Short mmCIF file of C-alpha atoms and ligand atoms in Angstrom, two decimals:
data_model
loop_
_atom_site.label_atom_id
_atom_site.label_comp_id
_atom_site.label_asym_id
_atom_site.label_seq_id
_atom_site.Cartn_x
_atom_site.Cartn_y
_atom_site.Cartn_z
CA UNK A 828 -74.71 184.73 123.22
CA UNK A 829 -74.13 186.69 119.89
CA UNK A 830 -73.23 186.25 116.76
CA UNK A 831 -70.53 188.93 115.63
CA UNK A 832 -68.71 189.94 112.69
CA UNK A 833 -65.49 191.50 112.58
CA UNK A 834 -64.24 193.37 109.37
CA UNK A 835 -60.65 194.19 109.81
CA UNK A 836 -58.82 196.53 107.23
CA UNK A 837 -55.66 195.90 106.19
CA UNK A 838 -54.08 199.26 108.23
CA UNK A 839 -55.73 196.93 111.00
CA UNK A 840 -53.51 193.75 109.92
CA UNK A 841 -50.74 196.02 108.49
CA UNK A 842 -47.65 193.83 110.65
CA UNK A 843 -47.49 190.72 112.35
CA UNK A 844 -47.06 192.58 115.47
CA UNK A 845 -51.00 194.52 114.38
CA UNK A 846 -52.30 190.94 113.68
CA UNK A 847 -50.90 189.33 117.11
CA UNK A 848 -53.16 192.62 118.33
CA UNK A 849 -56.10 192.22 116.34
CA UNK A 850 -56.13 188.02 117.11
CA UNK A 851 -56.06 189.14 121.26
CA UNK A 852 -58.96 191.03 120.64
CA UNK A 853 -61.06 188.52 118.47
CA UNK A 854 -59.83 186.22 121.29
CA UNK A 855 -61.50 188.56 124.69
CA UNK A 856 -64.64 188.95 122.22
CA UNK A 857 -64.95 184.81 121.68
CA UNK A 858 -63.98 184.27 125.35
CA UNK A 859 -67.00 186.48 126.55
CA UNK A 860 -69.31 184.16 125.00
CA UNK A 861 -69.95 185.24 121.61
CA UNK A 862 -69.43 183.11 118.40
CA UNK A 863 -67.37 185.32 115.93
CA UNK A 864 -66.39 185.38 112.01
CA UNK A 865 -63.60 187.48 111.35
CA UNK A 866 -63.27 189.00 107.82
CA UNK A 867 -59.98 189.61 106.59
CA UNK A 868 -58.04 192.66 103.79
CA UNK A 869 -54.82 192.04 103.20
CA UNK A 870 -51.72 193.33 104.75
CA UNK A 871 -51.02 196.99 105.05
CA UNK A 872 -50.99 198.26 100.98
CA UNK A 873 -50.19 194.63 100.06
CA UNK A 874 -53.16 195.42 97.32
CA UNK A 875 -51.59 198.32 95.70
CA UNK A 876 -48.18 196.43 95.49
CA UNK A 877 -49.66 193.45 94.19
CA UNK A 878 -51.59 196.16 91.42
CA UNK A 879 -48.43 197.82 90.57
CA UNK A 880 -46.90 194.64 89.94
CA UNK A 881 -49.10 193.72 87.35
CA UNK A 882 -48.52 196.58 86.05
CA UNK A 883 -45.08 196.16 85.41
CA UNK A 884 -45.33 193.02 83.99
CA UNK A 885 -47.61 194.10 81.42
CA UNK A 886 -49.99 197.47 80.84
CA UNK A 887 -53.76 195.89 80.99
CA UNK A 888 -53.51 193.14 82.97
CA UNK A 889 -56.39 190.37 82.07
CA UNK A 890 -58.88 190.43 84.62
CA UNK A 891 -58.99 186.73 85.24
CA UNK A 892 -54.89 186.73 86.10
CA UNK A 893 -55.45 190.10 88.04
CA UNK A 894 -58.35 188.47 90.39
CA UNK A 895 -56.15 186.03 90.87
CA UNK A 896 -53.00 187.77 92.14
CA UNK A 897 -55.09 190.20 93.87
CA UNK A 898 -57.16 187.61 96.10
CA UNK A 899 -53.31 186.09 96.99
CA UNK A 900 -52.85 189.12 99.28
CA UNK A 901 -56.09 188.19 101.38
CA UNK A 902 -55.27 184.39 101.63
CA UNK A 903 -52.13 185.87 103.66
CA UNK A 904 -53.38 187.65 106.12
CA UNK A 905 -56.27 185.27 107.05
CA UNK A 906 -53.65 182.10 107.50
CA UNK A 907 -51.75 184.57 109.62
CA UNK A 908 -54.82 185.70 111.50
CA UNK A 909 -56.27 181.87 112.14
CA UNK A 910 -52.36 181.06 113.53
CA UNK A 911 -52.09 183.93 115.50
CA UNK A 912 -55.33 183.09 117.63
CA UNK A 913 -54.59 179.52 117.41
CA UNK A 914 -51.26 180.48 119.36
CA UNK A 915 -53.57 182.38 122.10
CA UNK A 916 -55.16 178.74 122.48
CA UNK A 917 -58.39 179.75 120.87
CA UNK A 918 -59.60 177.56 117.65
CA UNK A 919 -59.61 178.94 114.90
CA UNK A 920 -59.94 177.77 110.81
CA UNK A 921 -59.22 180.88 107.65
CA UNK A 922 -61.39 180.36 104.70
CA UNK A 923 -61.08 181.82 101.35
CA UNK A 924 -64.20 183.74 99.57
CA UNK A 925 -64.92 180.22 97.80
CA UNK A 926 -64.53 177.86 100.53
CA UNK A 927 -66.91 180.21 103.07
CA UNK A 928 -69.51 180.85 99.69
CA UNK A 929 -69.28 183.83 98.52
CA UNK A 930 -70.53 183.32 94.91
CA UNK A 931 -70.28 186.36 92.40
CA UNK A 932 -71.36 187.00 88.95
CA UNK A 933 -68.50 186.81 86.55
CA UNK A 934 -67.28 190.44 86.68
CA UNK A 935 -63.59 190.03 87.07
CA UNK A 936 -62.42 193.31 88.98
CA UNK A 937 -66.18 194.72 90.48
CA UNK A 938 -68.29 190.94 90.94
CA UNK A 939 -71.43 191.43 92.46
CA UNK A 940 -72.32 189.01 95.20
CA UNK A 941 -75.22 187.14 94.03
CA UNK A 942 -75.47 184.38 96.92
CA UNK A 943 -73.76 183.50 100.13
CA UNK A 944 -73.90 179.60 100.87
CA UNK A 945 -71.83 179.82 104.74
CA UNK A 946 -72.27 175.96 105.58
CA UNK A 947 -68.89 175.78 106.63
CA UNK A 948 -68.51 178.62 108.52
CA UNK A 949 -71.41 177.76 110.06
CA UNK A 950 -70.20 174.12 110.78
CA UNK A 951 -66.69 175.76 112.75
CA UNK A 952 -69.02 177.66 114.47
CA UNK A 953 -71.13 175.19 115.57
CA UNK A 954 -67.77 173.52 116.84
CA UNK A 955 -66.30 176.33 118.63
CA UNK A 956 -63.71 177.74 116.34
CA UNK A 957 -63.41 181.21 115.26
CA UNK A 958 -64.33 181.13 111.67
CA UNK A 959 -61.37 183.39 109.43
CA UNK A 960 -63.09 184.64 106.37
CA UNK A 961 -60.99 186.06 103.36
CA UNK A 962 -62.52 189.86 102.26
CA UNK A 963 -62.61 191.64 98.79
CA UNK A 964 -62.65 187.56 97.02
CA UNK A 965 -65.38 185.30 95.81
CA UNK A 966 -66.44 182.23 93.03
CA UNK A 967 -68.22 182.66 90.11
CA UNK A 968 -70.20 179.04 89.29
CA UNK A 969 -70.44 179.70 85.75
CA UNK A 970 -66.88 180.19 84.43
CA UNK A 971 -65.71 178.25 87.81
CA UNK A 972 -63.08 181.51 88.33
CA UNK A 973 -62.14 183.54 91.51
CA UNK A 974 -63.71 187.01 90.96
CA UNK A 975 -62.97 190.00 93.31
CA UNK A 976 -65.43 192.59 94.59
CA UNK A 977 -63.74 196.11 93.44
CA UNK A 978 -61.41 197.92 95.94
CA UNK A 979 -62.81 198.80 98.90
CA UNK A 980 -64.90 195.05 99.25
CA UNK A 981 -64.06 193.47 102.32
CA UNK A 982 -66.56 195.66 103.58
CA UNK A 983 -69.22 194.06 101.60
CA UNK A 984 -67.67 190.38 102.26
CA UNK A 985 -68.83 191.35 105.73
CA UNK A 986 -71.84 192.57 105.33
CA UNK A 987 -73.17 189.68 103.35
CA UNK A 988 -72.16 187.49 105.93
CA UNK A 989 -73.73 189.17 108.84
CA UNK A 990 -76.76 189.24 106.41
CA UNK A 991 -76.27 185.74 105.45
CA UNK A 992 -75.59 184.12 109.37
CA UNK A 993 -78.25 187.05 110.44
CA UNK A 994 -75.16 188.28 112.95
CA UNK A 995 -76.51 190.34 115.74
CA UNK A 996 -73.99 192.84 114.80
CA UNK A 997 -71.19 193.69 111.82
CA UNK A 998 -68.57 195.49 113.34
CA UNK A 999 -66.24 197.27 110.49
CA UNK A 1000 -62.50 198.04 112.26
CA UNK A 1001 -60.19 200.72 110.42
CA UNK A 1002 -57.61 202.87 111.44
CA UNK A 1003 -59.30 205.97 112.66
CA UNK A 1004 -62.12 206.14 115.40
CA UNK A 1005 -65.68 205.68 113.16
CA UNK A 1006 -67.26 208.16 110.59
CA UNK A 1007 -66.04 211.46 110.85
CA UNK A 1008 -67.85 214.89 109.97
CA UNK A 1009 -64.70 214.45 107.10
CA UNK A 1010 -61.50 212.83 106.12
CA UNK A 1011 -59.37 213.19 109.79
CA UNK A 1012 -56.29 213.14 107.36
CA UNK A 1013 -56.74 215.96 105.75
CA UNK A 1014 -59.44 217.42 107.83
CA UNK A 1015 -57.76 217.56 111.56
CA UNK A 1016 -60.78 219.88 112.94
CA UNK A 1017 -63.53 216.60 111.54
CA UNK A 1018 -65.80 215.25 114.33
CA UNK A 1019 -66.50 211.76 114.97
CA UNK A 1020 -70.28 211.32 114.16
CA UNK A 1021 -72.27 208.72 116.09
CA UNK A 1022 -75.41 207.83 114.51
CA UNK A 1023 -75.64 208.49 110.73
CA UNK A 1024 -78.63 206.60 108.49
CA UNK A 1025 -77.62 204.76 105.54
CA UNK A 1026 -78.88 207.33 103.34
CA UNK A 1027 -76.27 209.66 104.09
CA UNK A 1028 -73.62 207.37 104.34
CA UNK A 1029 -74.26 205.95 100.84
CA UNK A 1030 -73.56 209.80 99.34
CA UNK A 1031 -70.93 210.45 101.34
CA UNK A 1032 -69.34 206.84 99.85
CA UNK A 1033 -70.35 207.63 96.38
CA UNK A 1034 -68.85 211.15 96.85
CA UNK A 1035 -65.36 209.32 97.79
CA UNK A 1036 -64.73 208.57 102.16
CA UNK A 1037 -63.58 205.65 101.83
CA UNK A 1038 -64.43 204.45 105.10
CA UNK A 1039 -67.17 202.46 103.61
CA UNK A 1040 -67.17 200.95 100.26
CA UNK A 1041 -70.35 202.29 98.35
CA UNK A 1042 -71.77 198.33 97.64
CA UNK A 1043 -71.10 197.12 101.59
CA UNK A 1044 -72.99 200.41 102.64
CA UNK A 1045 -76.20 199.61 99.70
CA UNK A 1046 -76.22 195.94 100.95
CA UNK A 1047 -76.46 196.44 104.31
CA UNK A 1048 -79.86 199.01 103.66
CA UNK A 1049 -81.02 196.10 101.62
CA UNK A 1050 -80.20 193.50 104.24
CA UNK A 1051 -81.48 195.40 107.13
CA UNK A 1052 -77.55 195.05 109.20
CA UNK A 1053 -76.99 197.86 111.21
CA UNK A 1054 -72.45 198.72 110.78
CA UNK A 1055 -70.59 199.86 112.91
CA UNK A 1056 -67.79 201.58 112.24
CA UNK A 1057 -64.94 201.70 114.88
CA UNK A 1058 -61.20 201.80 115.59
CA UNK A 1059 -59.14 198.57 116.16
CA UNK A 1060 -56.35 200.66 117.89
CA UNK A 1061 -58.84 201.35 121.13
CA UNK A 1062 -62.16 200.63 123.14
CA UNK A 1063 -64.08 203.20 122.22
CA UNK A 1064 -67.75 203.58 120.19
CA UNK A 1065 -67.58 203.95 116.93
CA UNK A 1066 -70.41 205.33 114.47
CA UNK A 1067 -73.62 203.52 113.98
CA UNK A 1068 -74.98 203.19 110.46
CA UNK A 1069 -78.49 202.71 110.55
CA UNK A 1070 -81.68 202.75 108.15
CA UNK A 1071 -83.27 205.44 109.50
CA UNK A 1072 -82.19 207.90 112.39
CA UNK A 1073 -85.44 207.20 114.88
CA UNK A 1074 -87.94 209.53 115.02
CA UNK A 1075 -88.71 208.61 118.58
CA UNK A 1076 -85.38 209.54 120.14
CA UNK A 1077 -86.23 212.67 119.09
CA UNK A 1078 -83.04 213.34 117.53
CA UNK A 1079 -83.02 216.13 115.45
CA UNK A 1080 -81.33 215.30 112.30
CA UNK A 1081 -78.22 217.73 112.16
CA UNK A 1082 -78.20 219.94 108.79
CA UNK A 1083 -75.26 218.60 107.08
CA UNK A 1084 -73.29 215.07 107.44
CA UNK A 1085 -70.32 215.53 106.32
CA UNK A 1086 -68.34 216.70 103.69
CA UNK A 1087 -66.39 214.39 101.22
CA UNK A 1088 -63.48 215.15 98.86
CA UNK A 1089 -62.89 213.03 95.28
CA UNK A 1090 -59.60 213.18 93.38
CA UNK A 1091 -60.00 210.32 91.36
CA UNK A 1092 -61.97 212.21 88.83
CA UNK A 1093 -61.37 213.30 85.35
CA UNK A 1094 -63.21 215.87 82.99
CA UNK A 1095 -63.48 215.70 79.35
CA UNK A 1096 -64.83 218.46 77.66
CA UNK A 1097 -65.64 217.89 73.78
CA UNK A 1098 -65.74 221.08 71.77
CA UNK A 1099 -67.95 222.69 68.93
CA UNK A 1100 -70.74 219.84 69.12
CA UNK A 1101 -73.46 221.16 66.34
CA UNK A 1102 -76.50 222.33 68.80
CA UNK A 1103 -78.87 220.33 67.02
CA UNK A 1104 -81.28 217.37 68.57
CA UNK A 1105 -79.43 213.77 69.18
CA UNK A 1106 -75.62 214.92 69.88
CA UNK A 1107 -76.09 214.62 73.05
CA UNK A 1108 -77.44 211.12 73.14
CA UNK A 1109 -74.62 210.32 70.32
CA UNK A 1110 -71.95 211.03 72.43
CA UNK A 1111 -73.14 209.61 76.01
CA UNK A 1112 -73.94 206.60 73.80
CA UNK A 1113 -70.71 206.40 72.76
CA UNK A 1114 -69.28 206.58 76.24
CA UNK A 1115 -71.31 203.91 77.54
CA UNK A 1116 -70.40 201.56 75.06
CA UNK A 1117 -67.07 202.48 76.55
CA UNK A 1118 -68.15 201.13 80.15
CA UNK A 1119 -67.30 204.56 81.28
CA UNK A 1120 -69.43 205.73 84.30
CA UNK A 1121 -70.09 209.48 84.19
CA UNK A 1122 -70.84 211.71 87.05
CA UNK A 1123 -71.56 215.41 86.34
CA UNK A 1124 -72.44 216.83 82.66
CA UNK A 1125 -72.42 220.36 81.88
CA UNK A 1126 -73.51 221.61 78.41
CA UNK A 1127 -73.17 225.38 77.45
CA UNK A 1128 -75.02 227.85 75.74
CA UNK A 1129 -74.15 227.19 71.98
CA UNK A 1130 -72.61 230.39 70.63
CA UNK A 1131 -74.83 232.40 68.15
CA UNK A 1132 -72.14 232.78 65.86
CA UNK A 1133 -71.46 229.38 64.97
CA UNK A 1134 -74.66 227.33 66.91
CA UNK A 1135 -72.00 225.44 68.18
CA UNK A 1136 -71.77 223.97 72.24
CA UNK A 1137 -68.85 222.69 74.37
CA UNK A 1138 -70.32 219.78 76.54
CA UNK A 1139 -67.98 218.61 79.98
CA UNK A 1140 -68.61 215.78 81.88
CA UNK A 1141 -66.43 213.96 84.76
CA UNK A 1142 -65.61 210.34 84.74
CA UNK A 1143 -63.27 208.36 87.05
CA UNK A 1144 -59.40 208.86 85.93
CA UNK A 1145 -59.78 204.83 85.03
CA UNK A 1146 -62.34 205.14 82.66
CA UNK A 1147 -60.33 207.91 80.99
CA UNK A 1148 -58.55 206.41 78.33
CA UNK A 1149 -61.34 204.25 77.20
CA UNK A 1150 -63.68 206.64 76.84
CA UNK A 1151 -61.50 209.54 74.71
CA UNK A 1152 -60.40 206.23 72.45
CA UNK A 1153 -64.11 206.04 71.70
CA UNK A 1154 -65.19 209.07 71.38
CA UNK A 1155 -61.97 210.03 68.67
CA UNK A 1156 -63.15 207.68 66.69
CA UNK A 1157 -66.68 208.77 66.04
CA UNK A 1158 -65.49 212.38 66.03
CA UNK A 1159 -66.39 213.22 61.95
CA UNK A 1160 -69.50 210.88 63.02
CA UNK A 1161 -70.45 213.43 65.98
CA UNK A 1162 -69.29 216.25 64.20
CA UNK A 1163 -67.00 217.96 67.02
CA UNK A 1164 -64.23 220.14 66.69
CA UNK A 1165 -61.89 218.74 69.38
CA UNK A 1166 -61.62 216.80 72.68
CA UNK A 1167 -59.79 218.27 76.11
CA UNK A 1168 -58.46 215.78 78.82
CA UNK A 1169 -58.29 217.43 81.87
CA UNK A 1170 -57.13 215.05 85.20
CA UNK A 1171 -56.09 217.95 87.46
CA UNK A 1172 -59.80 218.41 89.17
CA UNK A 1173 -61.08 217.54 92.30
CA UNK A 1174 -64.83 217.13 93.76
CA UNK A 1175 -66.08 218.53 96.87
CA UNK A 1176 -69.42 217.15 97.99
CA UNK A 1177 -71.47 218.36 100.68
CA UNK A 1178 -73.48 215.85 102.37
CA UNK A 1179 -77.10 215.93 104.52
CA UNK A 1180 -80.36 215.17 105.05
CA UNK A 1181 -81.35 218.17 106.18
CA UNK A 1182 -80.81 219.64 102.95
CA UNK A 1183 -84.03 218.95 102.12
CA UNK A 1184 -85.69 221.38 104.19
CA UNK A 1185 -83.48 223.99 104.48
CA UNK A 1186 -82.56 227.01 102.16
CA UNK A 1187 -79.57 229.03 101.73
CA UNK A 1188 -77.18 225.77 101.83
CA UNK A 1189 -75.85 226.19 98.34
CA UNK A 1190 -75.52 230.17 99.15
CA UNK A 1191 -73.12 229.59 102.38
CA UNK A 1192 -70.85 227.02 100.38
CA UNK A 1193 -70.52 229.24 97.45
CA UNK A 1194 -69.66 232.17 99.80
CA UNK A 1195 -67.17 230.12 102.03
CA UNK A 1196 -65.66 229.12 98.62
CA UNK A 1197 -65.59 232.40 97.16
CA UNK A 1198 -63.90 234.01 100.26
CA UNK A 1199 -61.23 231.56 100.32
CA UNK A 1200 -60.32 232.47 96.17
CA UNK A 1201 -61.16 228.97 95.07
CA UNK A 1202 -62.95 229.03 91.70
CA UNK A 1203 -65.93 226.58 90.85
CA UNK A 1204 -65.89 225.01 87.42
CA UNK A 1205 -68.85 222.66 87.64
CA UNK A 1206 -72.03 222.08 89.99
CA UNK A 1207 -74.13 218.95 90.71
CA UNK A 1208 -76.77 218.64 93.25
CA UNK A 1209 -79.21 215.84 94.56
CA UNK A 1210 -81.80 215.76 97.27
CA UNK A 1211 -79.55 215.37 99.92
CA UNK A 1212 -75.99 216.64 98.14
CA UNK A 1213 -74.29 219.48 96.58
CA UNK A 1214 -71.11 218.71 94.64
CA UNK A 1215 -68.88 220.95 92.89
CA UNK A 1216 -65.42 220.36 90.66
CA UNK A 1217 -62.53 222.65 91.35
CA UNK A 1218 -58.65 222.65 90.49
CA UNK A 1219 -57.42 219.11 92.43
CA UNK A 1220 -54.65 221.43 93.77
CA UNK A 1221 -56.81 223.49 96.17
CA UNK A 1222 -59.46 220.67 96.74
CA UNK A 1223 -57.97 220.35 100.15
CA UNK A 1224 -58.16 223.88 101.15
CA UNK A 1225 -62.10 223.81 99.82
CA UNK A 1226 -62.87 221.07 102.04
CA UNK A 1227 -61.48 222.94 105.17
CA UNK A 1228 -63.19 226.02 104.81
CA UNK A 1229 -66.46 223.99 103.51
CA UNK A 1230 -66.18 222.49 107.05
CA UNK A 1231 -65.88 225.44 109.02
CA UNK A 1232 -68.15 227.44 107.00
CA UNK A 1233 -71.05 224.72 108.33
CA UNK A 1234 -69.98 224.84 111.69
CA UNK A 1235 -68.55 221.48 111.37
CA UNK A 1236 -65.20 222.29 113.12
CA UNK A 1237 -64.78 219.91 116.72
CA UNK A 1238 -62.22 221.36 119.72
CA UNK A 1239 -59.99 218.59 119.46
CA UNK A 1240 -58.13 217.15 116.12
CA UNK A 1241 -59.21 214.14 114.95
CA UNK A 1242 -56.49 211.06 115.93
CA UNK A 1243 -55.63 208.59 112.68
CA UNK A 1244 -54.05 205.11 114.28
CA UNK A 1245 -52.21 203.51 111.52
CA UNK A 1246 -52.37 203.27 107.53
CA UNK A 1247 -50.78 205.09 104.59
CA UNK A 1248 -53.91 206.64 103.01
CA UNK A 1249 -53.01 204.80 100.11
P1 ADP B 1388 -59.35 199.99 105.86
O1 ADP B 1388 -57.96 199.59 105.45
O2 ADP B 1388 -59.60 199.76 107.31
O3 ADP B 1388 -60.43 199.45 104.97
P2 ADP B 1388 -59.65 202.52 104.50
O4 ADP B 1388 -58.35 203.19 104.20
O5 ADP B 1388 -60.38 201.84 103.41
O6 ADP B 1388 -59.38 201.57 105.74
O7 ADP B 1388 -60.65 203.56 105.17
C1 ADP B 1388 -60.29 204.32 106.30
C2 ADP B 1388 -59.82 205.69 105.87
O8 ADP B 1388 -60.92 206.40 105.28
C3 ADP B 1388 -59.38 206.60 106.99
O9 ADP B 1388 -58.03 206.39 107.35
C4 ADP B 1388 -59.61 208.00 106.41
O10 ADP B 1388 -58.42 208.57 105.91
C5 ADP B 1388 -60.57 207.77 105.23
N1 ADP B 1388 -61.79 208.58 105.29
C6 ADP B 1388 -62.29 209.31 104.26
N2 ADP B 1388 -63.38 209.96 104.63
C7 ADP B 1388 -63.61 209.65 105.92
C8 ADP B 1388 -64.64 210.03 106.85
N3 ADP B 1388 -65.64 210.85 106.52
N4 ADP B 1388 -64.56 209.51 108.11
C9 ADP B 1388 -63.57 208.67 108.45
N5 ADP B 1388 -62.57 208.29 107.61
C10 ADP B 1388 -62.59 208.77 106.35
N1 LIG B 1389 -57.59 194.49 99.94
C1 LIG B 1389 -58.62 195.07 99.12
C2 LIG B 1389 -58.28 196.51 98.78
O1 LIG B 1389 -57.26 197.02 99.19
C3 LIG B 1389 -59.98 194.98 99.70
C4 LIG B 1389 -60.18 195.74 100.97
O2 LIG B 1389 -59.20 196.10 101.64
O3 LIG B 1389 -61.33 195.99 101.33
O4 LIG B 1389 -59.04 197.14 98.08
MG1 MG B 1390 -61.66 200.12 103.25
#
């Protein structure tokens, strides 16, 4: 007998026709002998809605109210999800983030799970019931407030379950058939990958598939839980996320993973910064006292003329507004000339281990993008990843030939089941 979790997205729960579905197959996996929790996202884009609500009631939303509405959407879908397999005659009890003991810091918007107390999941289990967890929601002891995870978190609800009940497996069920080589929606040609270590998976996360949320994918390294990532929509294997890819299967570590696309970047360049020592540090102080989390930085050769620099860096489109608030006020302070907001960019990031070891990556993605007329404005690299910004409007394009330039491309087009790609 196992112990099993079951993450199912909300493209997974979208109707109630997907969660009479989803409850028949929770249902064959508790009937063959295996005690199961079930984590929950809300309905279909019920998230998003429930967002752009806010939004209309009021522009900046306080994060306590926000948490509040937001965790709503999940409390839905599990009381749907514990009826539905009640109805099939199986027992079954929902829980919300609180009641199964998920407790956060105080973060209202990105909480970070700090402990996981499952007595009374534990307890249904130990009685025969399906235990129903809510995703994406958990209880901060201090302020005594509901705190969410950031978007993306029922992942990680999951994960610290399996890691809390030591679950012999965490199974995470979306809407297309496990990791792919890249996005199947706007990659058709991507391949379905079947092993891929945590390492990769965390840059590919970071780098924007999200297939895995960045913190579920960290926690599970952490935790030692091996994912995997499968469709709800069929039978079929999924992708395993492991530690390490085992050097005894003598599995040769292919050259690249994947290759992951990011539009929810910004760039803000700040003009004629005096090329002297500290302006650098002045302004990324600045930014950081805005909360703003930068990704690439690019600083040019200061003109002779005037020994005067441009520095660019990206930021997510959130952080935006914060951060160009913060930095016009200090601008006699820093001594710039001006500031340019530019949304319009996309990031292409190249993905693999084998990076390492091999040369002439960075010279066939450069070619590939140069043959296909798409201009790079900014390059980042790490060990095991190359990223570069270009316009958002032919980011799509990039990632194609990217793909084919690596010999990514599969024979058959990658199948998507359900969702909105919201
Ligand atoms: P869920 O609602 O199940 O959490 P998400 O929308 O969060 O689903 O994640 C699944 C989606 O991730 C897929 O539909 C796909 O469009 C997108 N995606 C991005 N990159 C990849 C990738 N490399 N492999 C698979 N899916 C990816
Ligand atoms: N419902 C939340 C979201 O849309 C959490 C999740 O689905 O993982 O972000
Ligand atoms: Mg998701």
């Amino acid at each position: 007998m196992s112990l099993i979790v079951q993450k199912y997205g909300g493209s997974s729960v979208a109707d109630a026709e997907s969660i009479k579905r989803v409850a028949k197959r929770i249902v064959e996996t508790r009937k063959a002998g295996n005690d199961v929790v079930v984590v929950v996202s809300a309905m279909g884009d019920t998230t998003d809605e429930l967002m752009d609500l806010a939004n209309e009631v009021v522009p900046l939303p306080s994060g306590r109210e926000l948490d509040m509405l937001l965790t709503a959407g999940e409390r839905i879908s599990m009381a749907l999800l514990a009826m539905a397999i009640k109805g099939l005659g199986v027992e079954a009890r929902s829980y919300t983030g609180s009641q199964a003991g998920v407790i956060t810091d105080g973060q209202h918007g990105s909480a970070r799970i700090m402990d996981v107390t499952p007595g009374r999941v534990r307890a249904a289990l130990d009685e025969g019931a399906v235990a129903i967890v809510a995703g994406f929601q958990g209880f901060n002891r201090g302020s005594g407030d509901i705190t969410t995870l950031g978007r993306g978190g029922s992942d990680t609800t999951a994960v610290a379950l399996a890691a809390a009940l030591k679950a012999d497996v965490c199974e995470i069920y979306t809407d297309v058939d496990g990791i792919f080589t890249s996005d199947p929606r706007q990659v058709p040609a991507a391949q379905k990958i079947a092993v891929i270590t945590s390492e990769e998976m965390l840059e590919l996360a970071a780098a924007g598939a999200k297939v895995l949320y960045i913190r579920a994918v960290e926690y599970a390294r952490r935790h030692g839980v091996t994912l995997h990532v499968r469709s709800s929509f069929n039978n079929n294997e999924g992708t395993l996320v492991v530690n390490s890819v085992d050097g005894e299967s003598n599995v040769e570590e292919p050259l690249i993973a994947g290759v992951a696309a990011d539009l929810s970047q910004a760039k803000i360049t700040v003009v004629g910064v005096p090329d002297i020592p500290g302006k650098a540090a002045q302004i990324f102080t600045i930014i950081a006292g805005a909360n703003a989390n930068i990704d690439m930085i690019v600083q040019n050769v200061s003109a002779a003329s005037t020994n005067r620099t441009d520095i660019s860096f990206t930021l997510p489109k959130t952080d935006g507004a914060g951060a160009l608030a913060a930095l016009e006020s200090s601008k006699s302070d820093v001594g710039f000339e001006n500031l340019i907001y530019d949304d319009q960019i996309g990031k292409l990031s190249l993905v693999g281990a084998g990076m390492r070891t091999n040369a002439g990556v960075s010279a066939t993605l450069f070619t590939s993008l140069y043959e296909a007329g798409i201009n790079i404005e900014m390059i980042s690299t790490s060990e095991i990843r190359i990223s570069v910004v270009t316009r958002a409007d032919t980011l799509t394009e990039a990632v194609r030939v990217v793909h084919t330039a690596f010999g990514l491309d599969g024979e058959t087009e990658a199948v998507v089941h359900g969702g909105t790609g919201r």
